[in-house]
């Protein structure tokens, strides 16, 4: 069996209804399969499983045989130390992480009919295509107007509400400090998806107050952030970091958590961290400046750092700046201001990624970031989870099919 079929079975929850146990007999309840990681590192992140009633949150690795773990040398890679469950077809040997700890394993229990598995293999070969997950693709090709402007606007608001919920979570962590929460959120988005989680961990692990005390020295900021990331290499920076680490009582992250594979040089975590240090160095009272202006050009200038292109700045505006302005307006009980902020999305160019390109293939007009954010939310929260009946497009199609039947 190709490994991709096991991925498909795992991701599509085709194991549901079958009893799952670890190789040593403990009960396994799969609460969430996690997010599929298409970069270097474990196959699925942010998964949740209960083993003998105890809930674990972390990464999942999938192999056909347990011994593939050793063939791929995962036992030497710290990036695999947070594996909460090794999912396999055949457990042919026990496995250990780089700390020498035994990793729990589960021989996945699922339908075993050969014809069924052959059909699964054909489906799995198409799994990487985003368009295959859009259940109404055929109908949209015939009539792109099924996806209305009104539904897009609703989706955009839903998108911003989700981001607002994330900001609320950060405000709880930072005891209500909007400035500190912005710092963490900004850091996460400097990771640009691939390294967003390590960047967020870096910001949480490196108090903003430490950086503010050395804001006037780019050298010290760079040493502090690269050192905390576990990525400092230059002897001078290492020496400075050692001093600052002792001064503030800091503990660095493991450098292995950062992903480098298939990244363009301009997206390397080392360069992004240097850019983040530059932003902190040049930005005083960044939060108030963001909140005080609705001029897109002025907002772009705030994030003008060396080697950061306009498209990267646009992503920061889309994912951090506008959500913060929107959340703060509602925090101030100013819905009119929130609507004005929302319309800033219409002035930012459309994003260009795999999902957006698939929507274009289906005949959808994509003019600006308001469109792309709405379409991304639709794909990630409805199409991927087969929530068609809760989508305006899916409901229309279902309603039309019912009318045809009668």
PDB file of C-alpha atoms in Angstrom, residues 34-342:
ATOM      1  CA  UNK A  34      -4.544  17.939  12.734  1.00  0.00           C
ATOM      2  CA  UNK A  35      -3.332  20.116   9.851  1.00  0.00           C
ATOM      3  CA  UNK A  36      -1.550  18.519   6.894  1.00  0.00           C
ATOM      4  CA  UNK A  37       2.042  19.751   6.724  1.00  0.00           C
ATOM      5  CA  UNK A  38       3.357  19.885   3.148  1.00  0.00           C
ATOM      6  CA  UNK A  39       6.792  21.164   4.187  1.00  0.00           C
ATOM      7  CA  UNK A  40       9.671  19.494   6.024  1.00  0.00           C
ATOM      8  CA  UNK A  41       8.829  17.901   9.360  1.00  0.00           C
ATOM      9  CA  UNK A  42       6.014  15.706  10.747  1.00  0.00           C
ATOM     10  CA  UNK A  43       3.055  14.893   8.484  1.00  0.00           C
ATOM     11  CA  UNK A  44       0.329  16.509  10.620  1.00  0.00           C
ATOM     12  CA  UNK A  45       0.556  19.260  13.234  1.00  0.00           C
ATOM     13  CA  UNK A  46      -1.848  20.416  15.990  1.00  0.00           C
ATOM     14  CA  UNK A  47      -3.507  16.985  16.171  1.00  0.00           C
ATOM     15  CA  UNK A  48      -5.399  15.884  19.297  1.00  0.00           C
ATOM     16  CA  UNK A  49      -5.686  12.287  20.485  1.00  0.00           C
ATOM     17  CA  UNK A  50      -6.699  10.625  23.745  1.00  0.00           C
ATOM     18  CA  UNK A  51      -4.598   7.658  24.797  1.00  0.00           C
ATOM     19  CA  UNK A  52      -6.179   5.735  27.675  1.00  0.00           C
ATOM     20  CA  UNK A  53      -8.307   8.814  28.378  1.00  0.00           C
ATOM     21  CA  UNK A  54      -5.395  11.280  28.574  1.00  0.00           C
ATOM     22  CA  UNK A  55      -5.482  13.964  25.875  1.00  0.00           C
ATOM     23  CA  UNK A  56      -2.347  14.830  23.908  1.00  0.00           C
ATOM     24  CA  UNK A  57      -1.828  17.715  21.475  1.00  0.00           C
ATOM     25  CA  UNK A  58       1.022  17.645  18.989  1.00  0.00           C
ATOM     26  CA  UNK A  59       2.292  16.091  15.770  1.00  0.00           C
ATOM     27  CA  UNK A  60       1.391  12.890  13.913  1.00  0.00           C
ATOM     28  CA  UNK A  61       3.744  10.952  11.660  1.00  0.00           C
ATOM     29  CA  UNK A  62       2.415   8.341   9.227  1.00  0.00           C
ATOM     30  CA  UNK A  63       4.340   5.430   7.696  1.00  0.00           C
ATOM     31  CA  UNK A  64       3.435   2.126   6.102  1.00  0.00           C
ATOM     32  CA  UNK A  65       5.820   0.314   8.485  1.00  0.00           C
ATOM     33  CA  UNK A  66       7.320   1.349  11.816  1.00  0.00           C
ATOM     34  CA  UNK A  67      10.797   0.672  10.436  1.00  0.00           C
ATOM     35  CA  UNK A  68      10.316   3.528   7.940  1.00  0.00           C
ATOM     36  CA  UNK A  69      10.836   5.838  10.947  1.00  0.00           C
ATOM     37  CA  UNK A  70      14.410   4.588  11.176  1.00  0.00           C
ATOM     38  CA  UNK A  71      14.939   4.548   7.401  1.00  0.00           C
ATOM     39  CA  UNK A  72      14.053   8.252   7.357  1.00  0.00           C
ATOM     40  CA  UNK A  73      16.343   8.864  10.373  1.00  0.00           C
ATOM     41  CA  UNK A  74      13.592  10.502  12.447  1.00  0.00           C
ATOM     42  CA  UNK A  75      15.178   9.056  15.594  1.00  0.00           C
ATOM     43  CA  UNK A  76      17.999  11.585  15.099  1.00  0.00           C
ATOM     44  CA  UNK A  77      15.810  14.592  14.283  1.00  0.00           C
ATOM     45  CA  UNK A  78      14.590  16.833  17.134  1.00  0.00           C
ATOM     46  CA  UNK A  79      11.774  18.078  14.880  1.00  0.00           C
ATOM     47  CA  UNK A  80      10.089  14.703  15.544  1.00  0.00           C
ATOM     48  CA  UNK A  81      10.337  14.837  19.354  1.00  0.00           C
ATOM     49  CA  UNK A  82       6.759  16.148  19.648  1.00  0.00           C
ATOM     50  CA  UNK A  83       5.168  13.168  17.883  1.00  0.00           C
ATOM     51  CA  UNK A  84       2.189  12.140  20.011  1.00  0.00           C
ATOM     52  CA  UNK A  85       1.292   9.125  17.848  1.00  0.00           C
ATOM     53  CA  UNK A  86       3.044   7.198  15.079  1.00  0.00           C
ATOM     54  CA  UNK A  87       0.301   5.906  12.772  1.00  0.00           C
ATOM     55  CA  UNK A  88       1.231   2.864  10.688  1.00  0.00           C
ATOM     56  CA  UNK A  89      -0.239  -0.013   8.723  1.00  0.00           C
ATOM     57  CA  UNK A  90       2.244  -2.500  10.198  1.00  0.00           C
ATOM     58  CA  UNK A  91       4.110  -2.012  13.475  1.00  0.00           C
ATOM     59  CA  UNK A  92       7.207  -4.121  12.847  1.00  0.00           C
ATOM     60  CA  UNK A  93       9.370  -2.640  15.610  1.00  0.00           C
ATOM     61  CA  UNK A  94       9.337  -0.125  18.495  1.00  0.00           C
ATOM     62  CA  UNK A  95      10.623   3.371  17.714  1.00  0.00           C
ATOM     63  CA  UNK A  96      12.258   6.146  19.752  1.00  0.00           C
ATOM     64  CA  UNK A  97      12.733   9.910  19.369  1.00  0.00           C
ATOM     65  CA  UNK A  98      16.052  11.788  19.621  1.00  0.00           C
ATOM     66  CA  UNK A  99      15.673  11.902  23.427  1.00  0.00           C
ATOM     67  CA  UNK A 100      15.537   8.117  23.586  1.00  0.00           C
ATOM     68  CA  UNK A 101      11.818   8.171  24.516  1.00  0.00           C
ATOM     69  CA  UNK A 102       9.502   5.445  23.239  1.00  0.00           C
ATOM     70  CA  UNK A 103       6.993   6.845  20.725  1.00  0.00           C
ATOM     71  CA  UNK A 104       3.384   5.521  20.969  1.00  0.00           C
ATOM     72  CA  UNK A 105       2.285   3.648  17.847  1.00  0.00           C
ATOM     73  CA  UNK A 106      -1.079   2.694  16.410  1.00  0.00           C
ATOM     74  CA  UNK A 107      -1.754   0.190  13.648  1.00  0.00           C
ATOM     75  CA  UNK A 108      -4.621   2.090  12.049  1.00  0.00           C
ATOM     76  CA  UNK A 109      -7.833   0.088  11.861  1.00  0.00           C
ATOM     77  CA  UNK A 110      -9.891   0.823   8.731  1.00  0.00           C
ATOM     78  CA  UNK A 111     -11.945  -0.949   6.001  1.00  0.00           C
ATOM     79  CA  UNK A 112      -9.801  -3.677   4.408  1.00  0.00           C
ATOM     80  CA  UNK A 113     -11.746  -4.488   1.229  1.00  0.00           C
ATOM     81  CA  UNK A 114      -9.270  -4.573  -1.726  1.00  0.00           C
ATOM     82  CA  UNK A 115     -11.631  -2.947  -4.225  1.00  0.00           C
ATOM     83  CA  UNK A 116     -12.401  -0.216  -1.716  1.00  0.00           C
ATOM     84  CA  UNK A 117      -8.691   0.402  -1.133  1.00  0.00           C
ATOM     85  CA  UNK A 118      -8.059   0.547  -4.898  1.00  0.00           C
ATOM     86  CA  UNK A 119     -10.715   3.228  -5.212  1.00  0.00           C
ATOM     87  CA  UNK A 120      -9.099   5.047  -2.301  1.00  0.00           C
ATOM     88  CA  UNK A 121      -5.755   4.993  -4.074  1.00  0.00           C
ATOM     89  CA  UNK A 122      -7.270   6.655  -7.146  1.00  0.00           C
ATOM     90  CA  UNK A 123      -8.856   9.307  -4.908  1.00  0.00           C
ATOM     91  CA  UNK A 124      -5.623   9.791  -2.968  1.00  0.00           C
ATOM     92  CA  UNK A 125      -3.700  10.491  -6.189  1.00  0.00           C
ATOM     93  CA  UNK A 126      -5.989  13.503  -6.677  1.00  0.00           C
ATOM     94  CA  UNK A 127      -5.768  14.599  -3.051  1.00  0.00           C
ATOM     95  CA  UNK A 128      -3.119  17.278  -3.647  1.00  0.00           C
ATOM     96  CA  UNK A 129      -5.386  19.205  -5.970  1.00  0.00           C
ATOM     97  CA  UNK A 130      -7.269  21.911  -4.106  1.00  0.00           C
ATOM     98  CA  UNK A 131      -9.986  21.910  -6.746  1.00  0.00           C
ATOM     99  CA  UNK A 132     -10.785  18.258  -5.919  1.00  0.00           C
ATOM    100  CA  UNK A 133     -11.912  19.398  -2.471  1.00  0.00           C
ATOM    101  CA  UNK A 134     -14.397  21.933  -3.816  1.00  0.00           C
ATOM    102  CA  UNK A 135     -17.523  19.816  -3.965  1.00  0.00           C
ATOM    103  CA  UNK A 136     -19.455  22.238  -6.184  1.00  0.00           C
ATOM    104  CA  UNK A 137     -16.599  22.716  -8.707  1.00  0.00           C
ATOM    105  CA  UNK A 138     -18.593  21.341 -11.630  1.00  0.00           C
ATOM    106  CA  UNK A 139     -21.629  23.538 -10.887  1.00  0.00           C
ATOM    107  CA  UNK A 140     -19.462  26.651 -10.444  1.00  0.00           C
ATOM    108  CA  UNK A 141     -17.766  26.012 -13.783  1.00  0.00           C
ATOM    109  CA  UNK A 142     -21.196  26.088 -15.429  1.00  0.00           C
ATOM    110  CA  UNK A 143     -22.457  29.047 -13.402  1.00  0.00           C
ATOM    111  CA  UNK A 144     -19.810  31.094 -11.497  1.00  0.00           C
ATOM    112  CA  UNK A 145     -22.606  33.441 -10.315  1.00  0.00           C
ATOM    113  CA  UNK A 146     -23.698  30.808  -7.780  1.00  0.00           C
ATOM    114  CA  UNK A 147     -21.069  32.389  -5.523  1.00  0.00           C
ATOM    115  CA  UNK A 148     -22.654  35.788  -4.927  1.00  0.00           C
ATOM    116  CA  UNK A 149     -21.075  39.091  -3.908  1.00  0.00           C
ATOM    117  CA  UNK A 150     -23.219  39.085  -0.768  1.00  0.00           C
ATOM    118  CA  UNK A 151     -21.871  35.687   0.341  1.00  0.00           C
ATOM    119  CA  UNK A 152     -18.315  36.892  -0.324  1.00  0.00           C
ATOM    120  CA  UNK A 153     -18.825  39.906   1.944  1.00  0.00           C
ATOM    121  CA  UNK A 154     -20.227  37.646   4.650  1.00  0.00           C
ATOM    122  CA  UNK A 155     -17.224  35.335   4.300  1.00  0.00           C
ATOM    123  CA  UNK A 156     -14.829  38.281   4.607  1.00  0.00           C
ATOM    124  CA  UNK A 157     -16.502  39.347   7.857  1.00  0.00           C
ATOM    125  CA  UNK A 158     -16.343  35.762   9.126  1.00  0.00           C
ATOM    126  CA  UNK A 159     -12.641  35.718   8.267  1.00  0.00           C
ATOM    127  CA  UNK A 160     -11.997  38.863  10.258  1.00  0.00           C
ATOM    128  CA  UNK A 161     -14.085  37.577  13.158  1.00  0.00           C
ATOM    129  CA  UNK A 162     -11.865  34.474  13.291  1.00  0.00           C
ATOM    130  CA  UNK A 163      -8.779  36.681  13.368  1.00  0.00           C
ATOM    131  CA  UNK A 164     -10.435  38.806  16.039  1.00  0.00           C
ATOM    132  CA  UNK A 165     -10.907  35.652  18.150  1.00  0.00           C
ATOM    133  CA  UNK A 166      -7.179  34.928  17.797  1.00  0.00           C
ATOM    134  CA  UNK A 167      -6.399  38.474  18.929  1.00  0.00           C
ATOM    135  CA  UNK A 168      -8.665  37.991  21.956  1.00  0.00           C
ATOM    136  CA  UNK A 169      -6.696  34.853  22.837  1.00  0.00           C
ATOM    137  CA  UNK A 170      -3.449  36.831  22.656  1.00  0.00           C
ATOM    138  CA  UNK A 171      -4.917  39.591  24.813  1.00  0.00           C
ATOM    139  CA  UNK A 172      -5.636  36.980  27.480  1.00  0.00           C
ATOM    140  CA  UNK A 173      -2.027  35.775  27.297  1.00  0.00           C
ATOM    141  CA  UNK A 174      -0.682  39.346  27.499  1.00  0.00           C
ATOM    142  CA  UNK A 175      -3.099  40.433  30.261  1.00  0.00           C
ATOM    143  CA  UNK A 176      -4.918  42.899  28.013  1.00  0.00           C
ATOM    144  CA  UNK A 177      -1.858  44.537  26.410  1.00  0.00           C
ATOM    145  CA  UNK A 178      -2.744  45.393  22.805  1.00  0.00           C
ATOM    146  CA  UNK A 179       0.883  46.356  22.107  1.00  0.00           C
ATOM    147  CA  UNK A 180       2.254  43.046  23.366  1.00  0.00           C
ATOM    148  CA  UNK A 181      -0.445  41.067  21.535  1.00  0.00           C
ATOM    149  CA  UNK A 182       0.399  42.935  18.305  1.00  0.00           C
ATOM    150  CA  UNK A 183       4.066  42.003  18.763  1.00  0.00           C
ATOM    151  CA  UNK A 184       3.228  38.284  19.015  1.00  0.00           C
ATOM    152  CA  UNK A 185       0.788  38.405  16.107  1.00  0.00           C
ATOM    153  CA  UNK A 186       3.250  40.336  13.971  1.00  0.00           C
ATOM    154  CA  UNK A 187       5.947  37.777  14.722  1.00  0.00           C
ATOM    155  CA  UNK A 188       3.642  34.907  13.735  1.00  0.00           C
ATOM    156  CA  UNK A 189       2.943  36.518  10.386  1.00  0.00           C
ATOM    157  CA  UNK A 190       6.641  37.140   9.748  1.00  0.00           C
ATOM    158  CA  UNK A 191       6.836  33.344   9.587  1.00  0.00           C
ATOM    159  CA  UNK A 192       4.600  33.480   6.482  1.00  0.00           C
ATOM    160  CA  UNK A 193       2.741  30.193   7.136  1.00  0.00           C
ATOM    161  CA  UNK A 194       5.725  27.821   6.916  1.00  0.00           C
ATOM    162  CA  UNK A 195       7.365  29.113  10.106  1.00  0.00           C
ATOM    163  CA  UNK A 196       4.408  30.893  11.685  1.00  0.00           C
ATOM    164  CA  UNK A 197       4.234  28.622  14.753  1.00  0.00           C
ATOM    165  CA  UNK A 198       7.988  28.803  15.567  1.00  0.00           C
ATOM    166  CA  UNK A 199       7.860  32.585  15.100  1.00  0.00           C
ATOM    167  CA  UNK A 200       4.939  32.849  17.521  1.00  0.00           C
ATOM    168  CA  UNK A 201       6.805  30.672  20.034  1.00  0.00           C
ATOM    169  CA  UNK A 202       9.837  32.951  19.611  1.00  0.00           C
ATOM    170  CA  UNK A 203       7.750  36.028  20.429  1.00  0.00           C
ATOM    171  CA  UNK A 204       6.085  34.419  23.442  1.00  0.00           C
ATOM    172  CA  UNK A 205       9.458  33.149  24.671  1.00  0.00           C
ATOM    173  CA  UNK A 206      11.138  36.556  24.213  1.00  0.00           C
ATOM    174  CA  UNK A 207       9.379  39.232  26.311  1.00  0.00           C
ATOM    175  CA  UNK A 208       8.661  42.462  24.473  1.00  0.00           C
ATOM    176  CA  UNK A 209      10.059  44.374  27.447  1.00  0.00           C
ATOM    177  CA  UNK A 210      13.512  42.843  26.815  1.00  0.00           C
ATOM    178  CA  UNK A 211      13.478  44.005  23.206  1.00  0.00           C
ATOM    179  CA  UNK A 212      12.234  47.473  24.094  1.00  0.00           C
ATOM    180  CA  UNK A 213      15.180  47.997  26.449  1.00  0.00           C
ATOM    181  CA  UNK A 214      17.546  47.485  23.518  1.00  0.00           C
ATOM    182  CA  UNK A 215      15.393  48.936  20.732  1.00  0.00           C
ATOM    183  CA  UNK A 216      18.060  51.497  19.783  1.00  0.00           C
ATOM    184  CA  UNK A 217      20.645  48.799  18.998  1.00  0.00           C
ATOM    185  CA  UNK A 218      19.907  46.713  15.896  1.00  0.00           C
ATOM    186  CA  UNK A 219      22.917  44.521  16.708  1.00  0.00           C
ATOM    187  CA  UNK A 220      21.559  43.622  20.143  1.00  0.00           C
ATOM    188  CA  UNK A 221      18.034  43.048  18.843  1.00  0.00           C
ATOM    189  CA  UNK A 222      19.375  40.733  16.139  1.00  0.00           C
ATOM    190  CA  UNK A 223      21.540  38.832  18.631  1.00  0.00           C
ATOM    191  CA  UNK A 224      18.639  38.500  21.055  1.00  0.00           C
ATOM    192  CA  UNK A 225      16.123  37.217  18.492  1.00  0.00           C
ATOM    193  CA  UNK A 226      18.475  34.893  16.582  1.00  0.00           C
ATOM    194  CA  UNK A 227      19.819  33.569  19.877  1.00  0.00           C
ATOM    195  CA  UNK A 228      16.339  32.955  21.269  1.00  0.00           C
ATOM    196  CA  UNK A 229      15.432  31.203  18.006  1.00  0.00           C
ATOM    197  CA  UNK A 230      18.392  28.843  18.393  1.00  0.00           C
ATOM    198  CA  UNK A 231      19.724  30.053  15.022  1.00  0.00           C
ATOM    199  CA  UNK A 232      22.606  32.364  15.924  1.00  0.00           C
ATOM    200  CA  UNK A 233      25.806  31.473  14.048  1.00  0.00           C
ATOM    201  CA  UNK A 234      28.172  34.467  14.046  1.00  0.00           C
ATOM    202  CA  UNK A 235      30.584  34.435  17.044  1.00  0.00           C
ATOM    203  CA  UNK A 236      29.990  38.150  17.763  1.00  0.00           C
ATOM    204  CA  UNK A 237      26.216  37.677  17.869  1.00  0.00           C
ATOM    205  CA  UNK A 238      26.610  34.542  19.996  1.00  0.00           C
ATOM    206  CA  UNK A 239      28.763  36.415  22.516  1.00  0.00           C
ATOM    207  CA  UNK A 240      26.221  39.245  22.734  1.00  0.00           C
ATOM    208  CA  UNK A 241      23.332  36.799  23.051  1.00  0.00           C
ATOM    209  CA  UNK A 242      25.073  34.901  25.866  1.00  0.00           C
ATOM    210  CA  UNK A 243      25.328  38.171  27.776  1.00  0.00           C
ATOM    211  CA  UNK A 244      21.678  39.120  27.160  1.00  0.00           C
ATOM    212  CA  UNK A 245      20.423  35.597  27.926  1.00  0.00           C
ATOM    213  CA  UNK A 246      22.002  35.735  31.379  1.00  0.00           C
ATOM    214  CA  UNK A 247      20.888  39.326  31.907  1.00  0.00           C
ATOM    215  CA  UNK A 248      17.210  38.539  31.278  1.00  0.00           C
ATOM    216  CA  UNK A 249      17.203  34.890  32.409  1.00  0.00           C
ATOM    217  CA  UNK A 250      16.087  33.607  29.002  1.00  0.00           C
ATOM    218  CA  UNK A 251      15.875  30.093  27.561  1.00  0.00           C
ATOM    219  CA  UNK A 252      16.353  29.660  23.796  1.00  0.00           C
ATOM    220  CA  UNK A 253      14.175  27.534  21.522  1.00  0.00           C
ATOM    221  CA  UNK A 254      15.497  24.449  19.752  1.00  0.00           C
ATOM    222  CA  UNK A 255      16.797  25.478  16.327  1.00  0.00           C
ATOM    223  CA  UNK A 256      15.315  22.270  14.877  1.00  0.00           C
ATOM    224  CA  UNK A 257      11.754  23.642  15.085  1.00  0.00           C
ATOM    225  CA  UNK A 258      12.424  25.951  12.120  1.00  0.00           C
ATOM    226  CA  UNK A 259      11.663  24.721   8.600  1.00  0.00           C
ATOM    227  CA  UNK A 260      14.141  25.424   5.804  1.00  0.00           C
ATOM    228  CA  UNK A 261      13.193  22.894   3.122  1.00  0.00           C
ATOM    229  CA  UNK A 262      11.704  24.234  -0.118  1.00  0.00           C
ATOM    230  CA  UNK A 263      11.986  27.831   1.045  1.00  0.00           C
ATOM    231  CA  UNK A 264      13.279  30.577  -1.196  1.00  0.00           C
ATOM    232  CA  UNK A 265      16.309  32.417   0.268  1.00  0.00           C
ATOM    233  CA  UNK A 266      14.181  35.520   0.958  1.00  0.00           C
ATOM    234  CA  UNK A 267      11.878  33.395   3.131  1.00  0.00           C
ATOM    235  CA  UNK A 268      14.568  31.737   5.261  1.00  0.00           C
ATOM    236  CA  UNK A 269      13.836  32.022   8.996  1.00  0.00           C
ATOM    237  CA  UNK A 270      17.223  33.670   9.627  1.00  0.00           C
ATOM    238  CA  UNK A 271      16.475  36.475   7.169  1.00  0.00           C
ATOM    239  CA  UNK A 272      12.906  36.900   8.438  1.00  0.00           C
ATOM    240  CA  UNK A 273      14.182  37.189  12.018  1.00  0.00           C
ATOM    241  CA  UNK A 274      16.692  39.860  10.952  1.00  0.00           C
ATOM    242  CA  UNK A 275      13.869  41.752   9.239  1.00  0.00           C
ATOM    243  CA  UNK A 276      11.733  41.458  12.359  1.00  0.00           C
ATOM    244  CA  UNK A 277      14.612  42.870  14.421  1.00  0.00           C
ATOM    245  CA  UNK A 278      14.868  45.760  11.946  1.00  0.00           C
ATOM    246  CA  UNK A 279      11.134  46.457  12.264  1.00  0.00           C
ATOM    247  CA  UNK A 280      11.353  46.635  16.073  1.00  0.00           C
ATOM    248  CA  UNK A 281      14.462  48.838  15.771  1.00  0.00           C
ATOM    249  CA  UNK A 282      12.787  51.386  13.509  1.00  0.00           C
ATOM    250  CA  UNK A 283       9.285  51.294  14.986  1.00  0.00           C
ATOM    251  CA  UNK A 284       8.460  53.329  18.049  1.00  0.00           C
ATOM    252  CA  UNK A 285       4.809  53.389  19.148  1.00  0.00           C
ATOM    253  CA  UNK A 286       3.914  51.088  16.249  1.00  0.00           C
ATOM    254  CA  UNK A 287       0.457  50.236  17.625  1.00  0.00           C
ATOM    255  CA  UNK A 288      -0.651  53.872  17.902  1.00  0.00           C
ATOM    256  CA  UNK A 289       0.675  54.598  14.404  1.00  0.00           C
ATOM    257  CA  UNK A 290      -1.293  51.664  13.003  1.00  0.00           C
ATOM    258  CA  UNK A 291      -4.477  52.727  14.773  1.00  0.00           C
ATOM    259  CA  UNK A 292      -4.132  56.430  13.900  1.00  0.00           C
ATOM    260  CA  UNK A 293      -4.072  56.118  10.113  1.00  0.00           C
ATOM    261  CA  UNK A 294      -6.291  54.565   7.467  1.00  0.00           C
ATOM    262  CA  UNK A 295      -4.002  55.640   4.631  1.00  0.00           C
ATOM    263  CA  UNK A 296      -2.667  52.484   2.975  1.00  0.00           C
ATOM    264  CA  UNK A 297       0.529  54.175   1.769  1.00  0.00           C
ATOM    265  CA  UNK A 298       1.331  55.356   5.299  1.00  0.00           C
ATOM    266  CA  UNK A 299       0.725  51.868   6.651  1.00  0.00           C
ATOM    267  CA  UNK A 300       3.018  50.369   3.990  1.00  0.00           C
ATOM    268  CA  UNK A 301       5.824  52.756   4.976  1.00  0.00           C
ATOM    269  CA  UNK A 302       5.680  51.485   8.570  1.00  0.00           C
ATOM    270  CA  UNK A 303       6.779  48.038   7.368  1.00  0.00           C
ATOM    271  CA  UNK A 304       9.400  49.093   4.837  1.00  0.00           C
ATOM    272  CA  UNK A 305      12.425  47.036   5.914  1.00  0.00           C
ATOM    273  CA  UNK A 306      15.390  45.873   3.778  1.00  0.00           C
ATOM    274  CA  UNK A 307      14.799  42.909   1.453  1.00  0.00           C
ATOM    275  CA  UNK A 308      11.079  42.790   2.160  1.00  0.00           C
ATOM    276  CA  UNK A 309       9.070  43.138  -1.033  1.00  0.00           C
ATOM    277  CA  UNK A 310       5.674  44.786  -1.423  1.00  0.00           C
ATOM    278  CA  UNK A 311       3.862  41.452  -1.607  1.00  0.00           C
ATOM    279  CA  UNK A 312       5.273  40.498   1.824  1.00  0.00           C
ATOM    280  CA  UNK A 313       4.191  43.864   3.229  1.00  0.00           C
ATOM    281  CA  UNK A 314       0.718  43.311   1.766  1.00  0.00           C
ATOM    282  CA  UNK A 315       0.502  39.949   3.561  1.00  0.00           C
ATOM    283  CA  UNK A 316       1.351  41.643   6.869  1.00  0.00           C
ATOM    284  CA  UNK A 317      -1.320  44.279   6.241  1.00  0.00           C
ATOM    285  CA  UNK A 318      -3.892  41.617   5.380  1.00  0.00           C
ATOM    286  CA  UNK A 319      -3.128  39.207   8.216  1.00  0.00           C
ATOM    287  CA  UNK A 320      -2.080  41.513  11.048  1.00  0.00           C
ATOM    288  CA  UNK A 321      -2.660  45.227  10.580  1.00  0.00           C
ATOM    289  CA  UNK A 322      -6.227  45.262   9.248  1.00  0.00           C
ATOM    290  CA  UNK A 323      -7.446  42.543  11.695  1.00  0.00           C
ATOM    291  CA  UNK A 324      -5.997  44.571  14.608  1.00  0.00           C
ATOM    292  CA  UNK A 325      -7.591  47.791  13.425  1.00  0.00           C
ATOM    293  CA  UNK A 326     -10.891  45.930  12.947  1.00  0.00           C
ATOM    294  CA  UNK A 327     -10.745  44.248  16.377  1.00  0.00           C
ATOM    295  CA  UNK A 328      -9.780  47.479  18.113  1.00  0.00           C
ATOM    296  CA  UNK A 329     -12.639  49.402  16.466  1.00  0.00           C
ATOM    297  CA  UNK A 330     -15.126  46.833  17.780  1.00  0.00           C
ATOM    298  CA  UNK A 331     -13.385  46.895  21.170  1.00  0.00           C
ATOM    299  CA  UNK A 332     -14.105  50.643  21.171  1.00  0.00           C
ATOM    300  CA  UNK A 333     -17.766  49.927  20.235  1.00  0.00           C
ATOM    301  CA  UNK A 334     -17.294  51.669  16.893  1.00  0.00           C
ATOM    302  CA  UNK A 335     -18.895  49.458  14.194  1.00  0.00           C
ATOM    303  CA  UNK A 336     -18.770  52.296  11.643  1.00  0.00           C
ATOM    304  CA  UNK A 337     -14.998  52.461  12.002  1.00  0.00           C
ATOM    305  CA  UNK A 338     -14.820  48.656  11.746  1.00  0.00           C
ATOM    306  CA  UNK A 339     -16.631  48.781   8.385  1.00  0.00           C
ATOM    307  CA  UNK A 340     -14.218  51.452   7.140  1.00  0.00           C
ATOM    308  CA  UNK A 341     -11.284  49.261   8.122  1.00  0.00           C
ATOM    309  CA  UNK A 342     -12.858  46.258   6.412  1.00  0.00           C
TER     310      UNK A 342
END
